Coordinates of C-alpha atoms in Angstrom, one line a residue:
X1 CA -208.6 31.5 103.7
X2 CA -205.9 32.3 106.2
X3 CA -206.7 29.7 108.7
X4 CA -206.9 26.9 106.1
X5 CA -203.5 28.3 104.8
X6 CA -201.9 28.0 108.2
X7 CA -203.4 24.6 108.6
X8 CA -201.9 23.4 105.3
X9 CA -198.4 24.8 106.2
X10 CA -198.7 23.3 109.6
X11 CA -199.5 19.9 108.3
X12 CA -196.5 20.3 105.7
X13 CA -194.2 21.4 108.3
X14 CA -195.4 18.3 110.6
X15 CA -195.1 15.8 107.8
X16 CA -191.5 17.1 107.3
X17 CA -190.6 16.8 111.0
X18 CA -191.9 13.2 111.0
X19 CA -190.2 12.0 107.7
X20 CA -187.0 13.6 109.4
X21 CA -187.5 11.7 112.4
X22 CA -188.1 8.6 110.8
X23 CA -185.1 9.0 108.3
X24 CA -182.7 9.8 111.4
X25 CA -183.7 6.6 113.2
X26 CA -183.3 4.5 110.1
X27 CA -180.4 5.8 108.2
X28 CA -178.0 3.5 110.0
X29 CA -180.1 0.4 109.0
X30 CA -180.5 1.6 105.4
X31 CA -177.0 2.2 105.2
X32 CA -176.1 -1.5 106.4
X33 CA -178.8 -2.7 104.1
X34 CA -177.4 -0.8 101.0
X35 CA -173.9 -2.4 101.9
X36 CA -175.3 -5.8 102.1
X37 CA -177.1 -5.4 98.5
X38 CA -173.7 -4.0 97.4
X39 CA -171.9 -7.1 98.6
X40 CA -174.3 -9.5 96.9
X41 CA -173.9 -7.7 93.6
X42 CA -170.1 -7.9 93.8
X43 CA -170.5 -11.6 94.8
X44 CA -172.4 -12.2 91.9
X45 CA -170.0 -10.1 89.6
X46 CA -167.2 -12.4 90.8
X47 CA -169.1 -15.6 90.1
X48 CA -169.8 -14.4 86.8
X49 CA -173.5 -13.9 87.0
X50 CA -173.3 -11.0 84.7
X51 CA -171.2 -12.3 81.9
X52 CA -172.3 -12.5 78.4
X53 CA -172.5 -15.7 76.7
X54 CA -169.0 -15.0 74.7
X55 CA -167.3 -13.8 77.8
X56 CA -168.4 -17.1 79.7
X57 CA -167.1 -19.2 76.4
X58 CA -163.7 -17.3 76.7
X59 CA -163.4 -18.1 80.2
X60 CA -164.1 -21.7 80.0
X61 CA -161.7 -22.0 77.0
X62 CA -159.0 -20.3 79.1
X63 CA -159.5 -22.4 82.1
X64 CA -159.4 -25.5 79.7
X65 CA -156.1 -24.4 77.9
X66 CA -154.4 -23.5 81.2
X67 CA -155.4 -26.9 82.6
X68 CA -154.4 -28.8 79.4
X69 CA -150.8 -26.9 79.4
X70 CA -150.7 -28.1 83.1
X71 CA -151.5 -31.7 82.4
X72 CA -149.2 -31.8 79.1
X73 CA -146.2 -30.5 81.2
X74 CA -146.5 -32.9 83.9
X75 CA -146.9 -35.8 81.5
X76 CA -143.8 -34.9 79.4
X77 CA -141.8 -34.7 82.7
X78 CA -143.1 -38.1 83.8
X79 CA -142.1 -39.6 80.5
X80 CA -138.7 -38.1 80.5
X81 CA -138.1 -39.4 83.9
X82 CA -139.3 -42.7 83.0
X83 CA -137.5 -42.8 79.7
X84 CA -134.1 -41.8 81.5
X85 CA -134.6 -44.3 83.9
X86 CA -135.9 -46.9 81.7
X87 CA -138.5 -47.8 83.9
X88 CA -142.2 -48.2 83.7
X89 CA -142.4 -48.0 87.4
X90 CA -141.1 -44.6 87.4
X91 CA -143.9 -43.6 85.1
X92 CA -146.3 -45.2 87.5
X93 CA -144.7 -43.2 90.3
X94 CA -145.8 -40.0 88.7
X95 CA -149.5 -41.2 88.7
X96 CA -149.6 -41.1 92.6
X97 CA -151.9 -38.2 93.9
X98 CA -151.2 -36.0 97.0
X99 CA -154.5 -35.3 98.6
X100 CA -153.0 -32.3 100.3
X101 CA -152.0 -30.5 97.1
X102 CA -154.7 -31.1 94.3
X103 CA -154.3 -28.5 91.7
X104 CA -158.1 -28.4 90.8
X105 CA -160.1 -27.4 93.7
X106 CA -163.6 -28.3 92.0
X107 CA -164.8 -29.5 88.6
X108 CA -166.2 -26.8 86.3
X109 CA -170.0 -26.9 86.3
X110 CA -171.8 -28.0 82.9
X111 CA -173.9 -25.1 82.8
X112 CA -173.4 -21.8 84.5
X113 CA -176.5 -19.7 85.4
X114 CA -175.9 -16.2 84.2
X115 CA -178.3 -13.3 84.0
X116 CA -178.3 -13.2 80.2
X117 CA -180.3 -16.8 80.5
X118 CA -183.2 -15.3 82.1
X119 CA -186.1 -15.0 80.2

């Protein structure tokens, strides 16, 4: 019984040493992998992947109302300028678009893929 017990204890100590060796060799890689997965999850949160349907609808409605207010302000300014100058050409000047200063960076996607849409 004594030799079997010493053999079992030796095997456990050897196993612990082997695991400690492997862990010390791969600890930096595991940390980098953990940070990469954290960055991926953070990017998914920023893109709205984990938003609920209600949060997505609220976000789309807020963007729409912001764009609507911006466009209405531009229209009122252009109409006021044209009315004051009594010139249709003045109104048409406000239609010119500067490609360097586009207010909208990208069109909203018609459907947003979110975690809640997964079966």
